[in-house]
Short mmCIF file of C-alpha atoms and ligand atoms in Angstrom, two decimals:
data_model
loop_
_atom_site.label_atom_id
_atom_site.label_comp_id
_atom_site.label_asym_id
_atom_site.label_seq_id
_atom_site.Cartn_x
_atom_site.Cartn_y
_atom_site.Cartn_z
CA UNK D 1 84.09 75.87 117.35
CA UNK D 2 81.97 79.00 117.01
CA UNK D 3 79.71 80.97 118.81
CA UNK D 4 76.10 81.96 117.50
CA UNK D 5 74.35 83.43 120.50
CA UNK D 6 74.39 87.01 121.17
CA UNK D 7 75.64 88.08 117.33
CA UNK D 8 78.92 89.81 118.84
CA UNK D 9 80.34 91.03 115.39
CA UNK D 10 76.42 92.63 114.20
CA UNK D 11 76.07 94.45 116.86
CA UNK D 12 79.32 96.02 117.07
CA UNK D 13 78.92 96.43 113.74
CA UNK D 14 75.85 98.32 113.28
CA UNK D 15 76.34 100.04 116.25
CA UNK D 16 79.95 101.11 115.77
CA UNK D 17 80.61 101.93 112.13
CA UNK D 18 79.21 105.69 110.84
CA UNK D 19 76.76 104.86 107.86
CA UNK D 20 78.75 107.31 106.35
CA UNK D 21 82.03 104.77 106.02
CA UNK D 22 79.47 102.02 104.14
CA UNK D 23 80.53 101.58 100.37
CA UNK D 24 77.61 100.22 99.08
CA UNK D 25 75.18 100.39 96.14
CA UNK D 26 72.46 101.86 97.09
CA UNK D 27 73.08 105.03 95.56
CA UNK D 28 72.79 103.18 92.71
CA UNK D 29 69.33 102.52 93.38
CA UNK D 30 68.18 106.06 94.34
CA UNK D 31 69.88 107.42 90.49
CA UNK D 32 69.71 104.18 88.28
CA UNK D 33 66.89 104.56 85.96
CA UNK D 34 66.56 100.63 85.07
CA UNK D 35 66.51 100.34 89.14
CA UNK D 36 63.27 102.44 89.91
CA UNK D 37 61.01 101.05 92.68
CA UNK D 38 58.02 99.80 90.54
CA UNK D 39 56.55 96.99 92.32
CA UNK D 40 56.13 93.43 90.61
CA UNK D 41 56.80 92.69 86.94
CA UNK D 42 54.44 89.89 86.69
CA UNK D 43 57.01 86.73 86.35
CA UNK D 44 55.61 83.71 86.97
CA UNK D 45 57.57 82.00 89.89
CA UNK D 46 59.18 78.72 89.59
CA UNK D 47 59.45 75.95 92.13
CA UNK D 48 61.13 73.21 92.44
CA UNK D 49 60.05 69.24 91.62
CA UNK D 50 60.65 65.69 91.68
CA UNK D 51 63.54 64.83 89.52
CA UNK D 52 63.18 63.29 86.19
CA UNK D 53 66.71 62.56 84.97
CA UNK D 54 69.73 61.10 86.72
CA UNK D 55 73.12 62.87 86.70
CA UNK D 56 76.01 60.31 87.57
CA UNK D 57 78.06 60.24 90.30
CA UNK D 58 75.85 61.67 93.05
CA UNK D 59 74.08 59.11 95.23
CA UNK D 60 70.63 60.68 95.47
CA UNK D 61 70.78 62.19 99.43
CA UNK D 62 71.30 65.14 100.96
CA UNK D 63 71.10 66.86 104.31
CA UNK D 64 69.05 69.52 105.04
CA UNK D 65 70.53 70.92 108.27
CA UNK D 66 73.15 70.86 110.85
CA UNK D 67 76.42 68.93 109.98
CA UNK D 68 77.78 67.80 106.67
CA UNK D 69 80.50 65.30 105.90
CA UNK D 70 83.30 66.71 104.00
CA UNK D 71 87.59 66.27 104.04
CA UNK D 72 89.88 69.21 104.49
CA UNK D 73 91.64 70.32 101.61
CA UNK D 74 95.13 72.43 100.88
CA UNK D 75 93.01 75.10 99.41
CA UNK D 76 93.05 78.14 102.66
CA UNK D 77 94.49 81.29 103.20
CA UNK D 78 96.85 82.63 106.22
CA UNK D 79 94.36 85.31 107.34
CA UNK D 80 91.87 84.34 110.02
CA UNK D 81 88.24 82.72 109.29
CA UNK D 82 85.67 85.16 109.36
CA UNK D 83 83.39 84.69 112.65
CA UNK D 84 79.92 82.26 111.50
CA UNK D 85 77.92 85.79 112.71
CA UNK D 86 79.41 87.74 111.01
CA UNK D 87 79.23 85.51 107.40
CA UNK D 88 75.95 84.57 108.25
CA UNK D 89 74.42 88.17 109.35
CA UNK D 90 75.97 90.85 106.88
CA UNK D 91 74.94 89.11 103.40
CA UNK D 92 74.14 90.59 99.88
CA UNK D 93 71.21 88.66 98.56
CA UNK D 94 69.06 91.59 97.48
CA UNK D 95 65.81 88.90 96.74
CA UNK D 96 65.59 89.36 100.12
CA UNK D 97 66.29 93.04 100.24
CA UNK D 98 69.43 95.35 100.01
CA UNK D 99 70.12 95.55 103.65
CA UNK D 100 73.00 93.93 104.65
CA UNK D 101 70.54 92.24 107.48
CA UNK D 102 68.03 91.75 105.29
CA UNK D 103 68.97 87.75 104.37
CA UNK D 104 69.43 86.47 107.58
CA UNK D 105 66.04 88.32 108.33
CA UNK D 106 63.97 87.06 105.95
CA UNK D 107 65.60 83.88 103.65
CA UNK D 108 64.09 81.47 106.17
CA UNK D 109 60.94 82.03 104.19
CA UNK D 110 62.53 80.46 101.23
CA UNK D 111 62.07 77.01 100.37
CA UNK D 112 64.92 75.19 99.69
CA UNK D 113 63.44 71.18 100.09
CA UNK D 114 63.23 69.50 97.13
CA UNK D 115 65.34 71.70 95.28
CA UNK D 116 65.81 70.85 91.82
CA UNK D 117 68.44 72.71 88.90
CA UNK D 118 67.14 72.45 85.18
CA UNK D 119 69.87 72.30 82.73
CA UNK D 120 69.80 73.28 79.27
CA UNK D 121 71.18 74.00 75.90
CA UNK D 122 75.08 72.66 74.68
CA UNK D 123 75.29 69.70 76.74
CA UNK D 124 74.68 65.82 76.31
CA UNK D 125 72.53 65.46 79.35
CA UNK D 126 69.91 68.48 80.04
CA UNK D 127 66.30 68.49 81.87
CA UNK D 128 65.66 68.60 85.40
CA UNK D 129 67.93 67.42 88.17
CA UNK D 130 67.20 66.89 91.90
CA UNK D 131 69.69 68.43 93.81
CA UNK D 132 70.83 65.37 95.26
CA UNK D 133 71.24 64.14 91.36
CA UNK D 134 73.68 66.87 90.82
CA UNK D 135 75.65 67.05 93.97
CA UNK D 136 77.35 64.13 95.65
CA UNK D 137 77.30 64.87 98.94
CA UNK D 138 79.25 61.55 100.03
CA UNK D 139 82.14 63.26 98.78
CA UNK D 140 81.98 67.20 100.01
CA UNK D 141 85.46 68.81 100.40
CA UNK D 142 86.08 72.16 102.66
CA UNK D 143 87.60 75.34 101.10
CA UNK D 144 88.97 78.28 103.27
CA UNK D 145 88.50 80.87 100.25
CA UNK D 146 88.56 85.08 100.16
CA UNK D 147 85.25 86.54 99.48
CA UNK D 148 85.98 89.75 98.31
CA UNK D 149 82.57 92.31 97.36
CA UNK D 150 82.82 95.09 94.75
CA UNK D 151 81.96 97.23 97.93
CA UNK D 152 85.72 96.97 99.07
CA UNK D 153 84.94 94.74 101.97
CA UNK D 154 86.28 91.49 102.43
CA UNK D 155 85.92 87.89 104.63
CA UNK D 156 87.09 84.89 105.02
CA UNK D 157 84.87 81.89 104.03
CA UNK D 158 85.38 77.86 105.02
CA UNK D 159 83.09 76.49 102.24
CA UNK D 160 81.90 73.17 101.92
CA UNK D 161 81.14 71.66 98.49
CA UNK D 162 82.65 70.19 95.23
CA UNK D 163 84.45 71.59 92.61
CA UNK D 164 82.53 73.28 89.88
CA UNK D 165 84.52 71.13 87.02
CA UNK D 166 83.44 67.87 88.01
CA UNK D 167 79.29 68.93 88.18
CA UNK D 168 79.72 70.20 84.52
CA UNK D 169 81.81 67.71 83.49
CA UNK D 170 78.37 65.32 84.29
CA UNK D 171 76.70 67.16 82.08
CA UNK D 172 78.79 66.52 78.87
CA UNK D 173 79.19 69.93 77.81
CA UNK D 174 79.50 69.92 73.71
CA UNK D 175 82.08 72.07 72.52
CA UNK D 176 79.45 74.62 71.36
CA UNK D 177 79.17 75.46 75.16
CA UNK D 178 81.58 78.69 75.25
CA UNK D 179 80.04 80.00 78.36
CA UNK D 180 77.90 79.32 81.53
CA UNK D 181 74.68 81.15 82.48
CA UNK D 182 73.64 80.52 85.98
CA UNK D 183 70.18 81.46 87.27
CA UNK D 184 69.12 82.02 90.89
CA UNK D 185 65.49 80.58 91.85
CA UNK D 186 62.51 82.88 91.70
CA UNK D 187 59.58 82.85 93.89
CA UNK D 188 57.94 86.17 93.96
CA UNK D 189 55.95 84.92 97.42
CA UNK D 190 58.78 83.77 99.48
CA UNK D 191 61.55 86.16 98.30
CA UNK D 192 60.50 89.71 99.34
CA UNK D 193 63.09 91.82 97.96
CA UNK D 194 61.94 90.89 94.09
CA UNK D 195 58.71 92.63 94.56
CA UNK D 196 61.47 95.88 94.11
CA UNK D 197 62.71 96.14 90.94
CA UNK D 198 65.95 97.00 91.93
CA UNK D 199 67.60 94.11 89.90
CA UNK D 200 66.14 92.59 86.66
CA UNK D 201 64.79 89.47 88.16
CA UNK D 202 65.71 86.55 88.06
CA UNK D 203 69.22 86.78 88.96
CA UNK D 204 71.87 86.02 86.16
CA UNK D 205 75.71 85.27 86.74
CA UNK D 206 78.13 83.69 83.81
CA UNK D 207 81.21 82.36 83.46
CA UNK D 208 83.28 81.45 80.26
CA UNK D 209 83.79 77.62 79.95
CA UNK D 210 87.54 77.35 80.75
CA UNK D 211 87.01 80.17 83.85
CA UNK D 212 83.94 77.58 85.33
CA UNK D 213 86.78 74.57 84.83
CA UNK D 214 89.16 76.19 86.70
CA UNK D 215 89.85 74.08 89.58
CA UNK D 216 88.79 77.02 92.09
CA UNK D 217 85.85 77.42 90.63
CA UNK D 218 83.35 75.94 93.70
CA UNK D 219 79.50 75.06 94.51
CA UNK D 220 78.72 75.20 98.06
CA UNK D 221 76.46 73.66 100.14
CA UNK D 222 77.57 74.41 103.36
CA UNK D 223 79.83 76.64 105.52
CA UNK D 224 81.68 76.07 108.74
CA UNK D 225 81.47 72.57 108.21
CA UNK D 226 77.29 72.51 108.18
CA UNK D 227 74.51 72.93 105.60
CA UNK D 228 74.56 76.06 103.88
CA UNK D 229 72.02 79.00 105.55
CA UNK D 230 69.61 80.22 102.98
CA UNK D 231 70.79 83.43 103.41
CA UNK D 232 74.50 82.51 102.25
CA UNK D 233 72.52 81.19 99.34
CA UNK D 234 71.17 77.35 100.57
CA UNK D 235 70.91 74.98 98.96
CA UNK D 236 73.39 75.16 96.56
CA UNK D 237 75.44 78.36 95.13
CA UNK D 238 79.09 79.20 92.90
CA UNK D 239 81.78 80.54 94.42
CA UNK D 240 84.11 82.17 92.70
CA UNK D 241 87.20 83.68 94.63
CA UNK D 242 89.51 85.78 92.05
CA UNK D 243 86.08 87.39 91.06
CA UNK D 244 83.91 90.08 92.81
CA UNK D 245 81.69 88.56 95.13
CA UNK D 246 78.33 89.26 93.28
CA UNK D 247 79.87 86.47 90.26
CA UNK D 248 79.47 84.25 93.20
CA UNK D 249 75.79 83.45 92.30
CA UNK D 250 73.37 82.02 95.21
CA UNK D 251 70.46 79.22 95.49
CA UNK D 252 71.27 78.14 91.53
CA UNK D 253 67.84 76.24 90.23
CA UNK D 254 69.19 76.58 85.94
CA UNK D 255 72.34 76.31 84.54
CA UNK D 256 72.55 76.73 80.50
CA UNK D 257 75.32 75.70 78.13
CA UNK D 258 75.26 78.56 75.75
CA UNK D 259 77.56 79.56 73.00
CA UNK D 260 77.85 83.11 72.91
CA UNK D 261 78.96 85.65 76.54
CA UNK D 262 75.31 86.05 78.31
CA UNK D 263 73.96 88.57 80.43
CA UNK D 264 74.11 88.86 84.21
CA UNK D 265 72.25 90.86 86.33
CA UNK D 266 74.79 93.69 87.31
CA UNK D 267 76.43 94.15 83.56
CA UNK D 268 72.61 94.92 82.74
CA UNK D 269 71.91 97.34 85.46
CA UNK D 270 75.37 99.33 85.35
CA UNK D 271 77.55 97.99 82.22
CA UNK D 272 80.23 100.95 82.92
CA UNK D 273 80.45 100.09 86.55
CA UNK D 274 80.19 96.18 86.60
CA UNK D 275 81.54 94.24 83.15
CA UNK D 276 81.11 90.83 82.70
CA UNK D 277 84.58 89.74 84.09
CA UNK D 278 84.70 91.25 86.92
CA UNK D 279 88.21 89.56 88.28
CA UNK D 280 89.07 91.32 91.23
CA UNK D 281 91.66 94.50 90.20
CA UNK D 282 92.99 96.79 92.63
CA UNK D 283 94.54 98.98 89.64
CA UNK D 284 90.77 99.26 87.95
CA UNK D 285 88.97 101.51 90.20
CA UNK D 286 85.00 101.42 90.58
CA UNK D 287 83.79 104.51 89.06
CA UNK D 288 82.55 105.77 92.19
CA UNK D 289 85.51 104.24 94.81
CA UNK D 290 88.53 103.04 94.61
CA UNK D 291 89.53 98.97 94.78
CA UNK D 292 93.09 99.21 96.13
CA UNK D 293 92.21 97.95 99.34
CA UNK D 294 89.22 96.34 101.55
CA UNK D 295 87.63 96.51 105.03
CA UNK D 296 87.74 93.68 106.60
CA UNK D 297 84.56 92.29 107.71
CA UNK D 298 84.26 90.32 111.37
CA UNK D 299 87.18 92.20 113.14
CA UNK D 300 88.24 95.20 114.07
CA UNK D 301 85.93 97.55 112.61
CA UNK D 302 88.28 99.65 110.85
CA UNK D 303 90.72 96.93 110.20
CA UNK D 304 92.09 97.05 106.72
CA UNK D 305 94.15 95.50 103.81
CA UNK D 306 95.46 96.01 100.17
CA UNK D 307 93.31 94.17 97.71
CA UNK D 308 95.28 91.64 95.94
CA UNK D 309 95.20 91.16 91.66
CA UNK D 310 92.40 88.34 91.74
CA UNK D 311 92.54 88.71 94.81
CA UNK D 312 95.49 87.04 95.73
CA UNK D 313 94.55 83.96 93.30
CA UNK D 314 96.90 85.02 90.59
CA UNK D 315 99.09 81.63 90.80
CA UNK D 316 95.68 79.50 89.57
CA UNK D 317 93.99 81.76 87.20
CA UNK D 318 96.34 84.30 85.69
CA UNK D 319 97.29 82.45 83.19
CA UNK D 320 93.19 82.78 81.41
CA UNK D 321 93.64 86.16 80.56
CA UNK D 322 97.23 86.51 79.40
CA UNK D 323 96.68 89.48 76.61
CA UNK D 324 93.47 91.15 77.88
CA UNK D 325 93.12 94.12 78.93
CA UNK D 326 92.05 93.62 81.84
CA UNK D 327 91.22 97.67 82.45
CA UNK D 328 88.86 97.11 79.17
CA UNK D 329 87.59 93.36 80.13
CA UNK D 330 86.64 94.44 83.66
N1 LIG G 1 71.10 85.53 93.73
C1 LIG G 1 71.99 86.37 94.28
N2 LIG G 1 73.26 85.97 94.42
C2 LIG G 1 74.17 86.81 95.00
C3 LIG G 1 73.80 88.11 95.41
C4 LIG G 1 72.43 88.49 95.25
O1 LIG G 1 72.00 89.60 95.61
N3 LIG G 1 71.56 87.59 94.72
N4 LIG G 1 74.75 88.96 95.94
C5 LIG G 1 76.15 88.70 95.55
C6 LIG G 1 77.12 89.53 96.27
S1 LIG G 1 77.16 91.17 95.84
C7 LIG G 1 77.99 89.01 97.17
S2 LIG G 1 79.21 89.96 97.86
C8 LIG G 1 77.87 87.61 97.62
C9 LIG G 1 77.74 87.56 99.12
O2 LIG G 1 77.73 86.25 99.59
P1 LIG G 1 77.53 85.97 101.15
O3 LIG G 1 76.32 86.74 101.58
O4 LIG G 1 77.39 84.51 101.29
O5 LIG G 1 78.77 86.50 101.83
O6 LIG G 1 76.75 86.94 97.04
C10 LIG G 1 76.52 87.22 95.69
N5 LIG G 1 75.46 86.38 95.15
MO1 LIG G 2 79.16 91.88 96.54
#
């Protein structure tokens, strides 16, 4: 179906495109003061463990490579699949450093067997959950979703997973629980790029209650049909299609119920550039580049197209923000 020798796309890639055409955000990094290079901020790092609790509806398996079951759904796009190189080789996943190359480079030193997710606050079951407690992977459906990055570039993604509604819906939220917080794992030995302080570690993403129900609203475990690569964000990470891709939070281990909007890890390094929102807006531009329209990752290397309002999801979530300001909430 795909070919992974010889990395066609990465090379043409990084050989081809002038560094000067890359919107990215390391600039950031060179002028952010809350980003400066200071070495290691003495966190302890987690790890995962045995489970102690038992979510329903998952049968306590999972695989940890090569293919996964999983049913086709309605949920794709018209535009072609982005090649497996190219969505497994140009990755943001700065634990394991900014570049783009970085993941695929160095995730494989991340364990992701057993992987377990603790769950906390406004919800009838909390504690830690094996993976395989908290994902049924006897019943794994594939979505064909745009991935669209705040750096105006843009793929397309066959996920594998379940929807994001019924894995919350386990937990018996309480109506206290407003909002999601979602943390990404944190193991200062095996994840390189946190030694650089170039993020608040760990990770952060949220969502507000009704935007995590929406039925796009995804955790993946695989792509292209096979177990997710830790550098897409193994074993288990959100995705999140009408938002910008860093909402799309990878290798989850905590998930809180909390009441009131809670931080995430771009709002706290650049509120004015990235809000907590952060629905994709071609008519909001990025303080530093414009959003109207995307390169198109995997292709033609300047191959290019207008960026669609929530990006091109407007049909399924639209309706969630009827009276914002969107220009205000971005
Ligand atoms: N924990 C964590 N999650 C993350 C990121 C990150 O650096 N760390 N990068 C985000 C960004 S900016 C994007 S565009 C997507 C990229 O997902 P992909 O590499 O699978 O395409 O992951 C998001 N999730
Ligand atoms: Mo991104």
């Amino acid at each position: 179906m795909f070919i992974r020798k010889n990395r066609p796309w990465q090379s043409r890639e990084a050989d081809v495109t002038p560094k000067g055409l890359y919107l990215n955000r390391r600039s950031i990094i060179a002028s952010g003061g809350a980003l400066a290079l200071t070495g290691l901020a003495g966190c302890e790092a987690q790890s995962g463990g045995s489970s102690t609790a038992q979510a329903p509806a998952a049968t306590g398996t999972r695989p940890t490579s090569g293919a996964l079951d999983y049913r086709a759904t309605d949920y794709t796009v018209a535009d072609p699949q982005t090649p497996y190189p190219a969505v497994t080789g140009y990755n943001n996943f700065y634990e394991f450093g900014i570049g783009k190359d970085e993941p695929a480079r160095y995730a494989g030193a991340m364990t992701t067997d057993p992987w377990s997710i603790e769950v906390e606050g406004h919800a009838g079951r909390t504690g830690r959950f094996a993976l395989e407690d908290v994902v049924d992977f006897t019943n794994l459906e594939e979505r064909i979703y745009r991935l669209r990055c705040v750096e105006a570039w843009s793929m397309v993604v066959p996920w594998v997973g379940v929807p994001l509604s019924r894995v919350l819906a386990s937990f018996e939220p309480t109506s206290d629980a407003r909002y999601i917080q979602f943390e990404t794992h944190l193991d200062r030995d095996e994840m390189r790029g946190t030694r650089y302080r170039v993020l608040d570690w760990p990770y952060v993403e949220g969502l507000r209650m009704d935007e995590a129900m929406n039925e796009l609203a995804f955790l993946a475990v695989g792509l292209y049909g096979e177990v997710l690569p830790n550098q897409n964000g193994a074993p288990v990470r959100l995705v999140v299609p009408w938002k910008y891709g860093y909402k799309s939070i990878k290798s989850i281990s905590r998930i809180r119920f909390v009441s009131e909007q809670p931080d995430t890890s771009w709002n706290l390094s650049a509120p004015h550039e990235y809000g907590f929102y952060s629905n994709v807006n071609p008519n909001r531009a990025h303080p530093r580049w414009s959003q109207s329209s995307e390169r198109v990752i995997g292709g033609n290397v300047f191959a290019r197209r207008d960026t669609e309002m929530f990006n091109g999801y407007s049909e399924q979530v639209a309706h969630m923000y009827a009276g914002m300001d969107l220009i205000e909430n971005h």
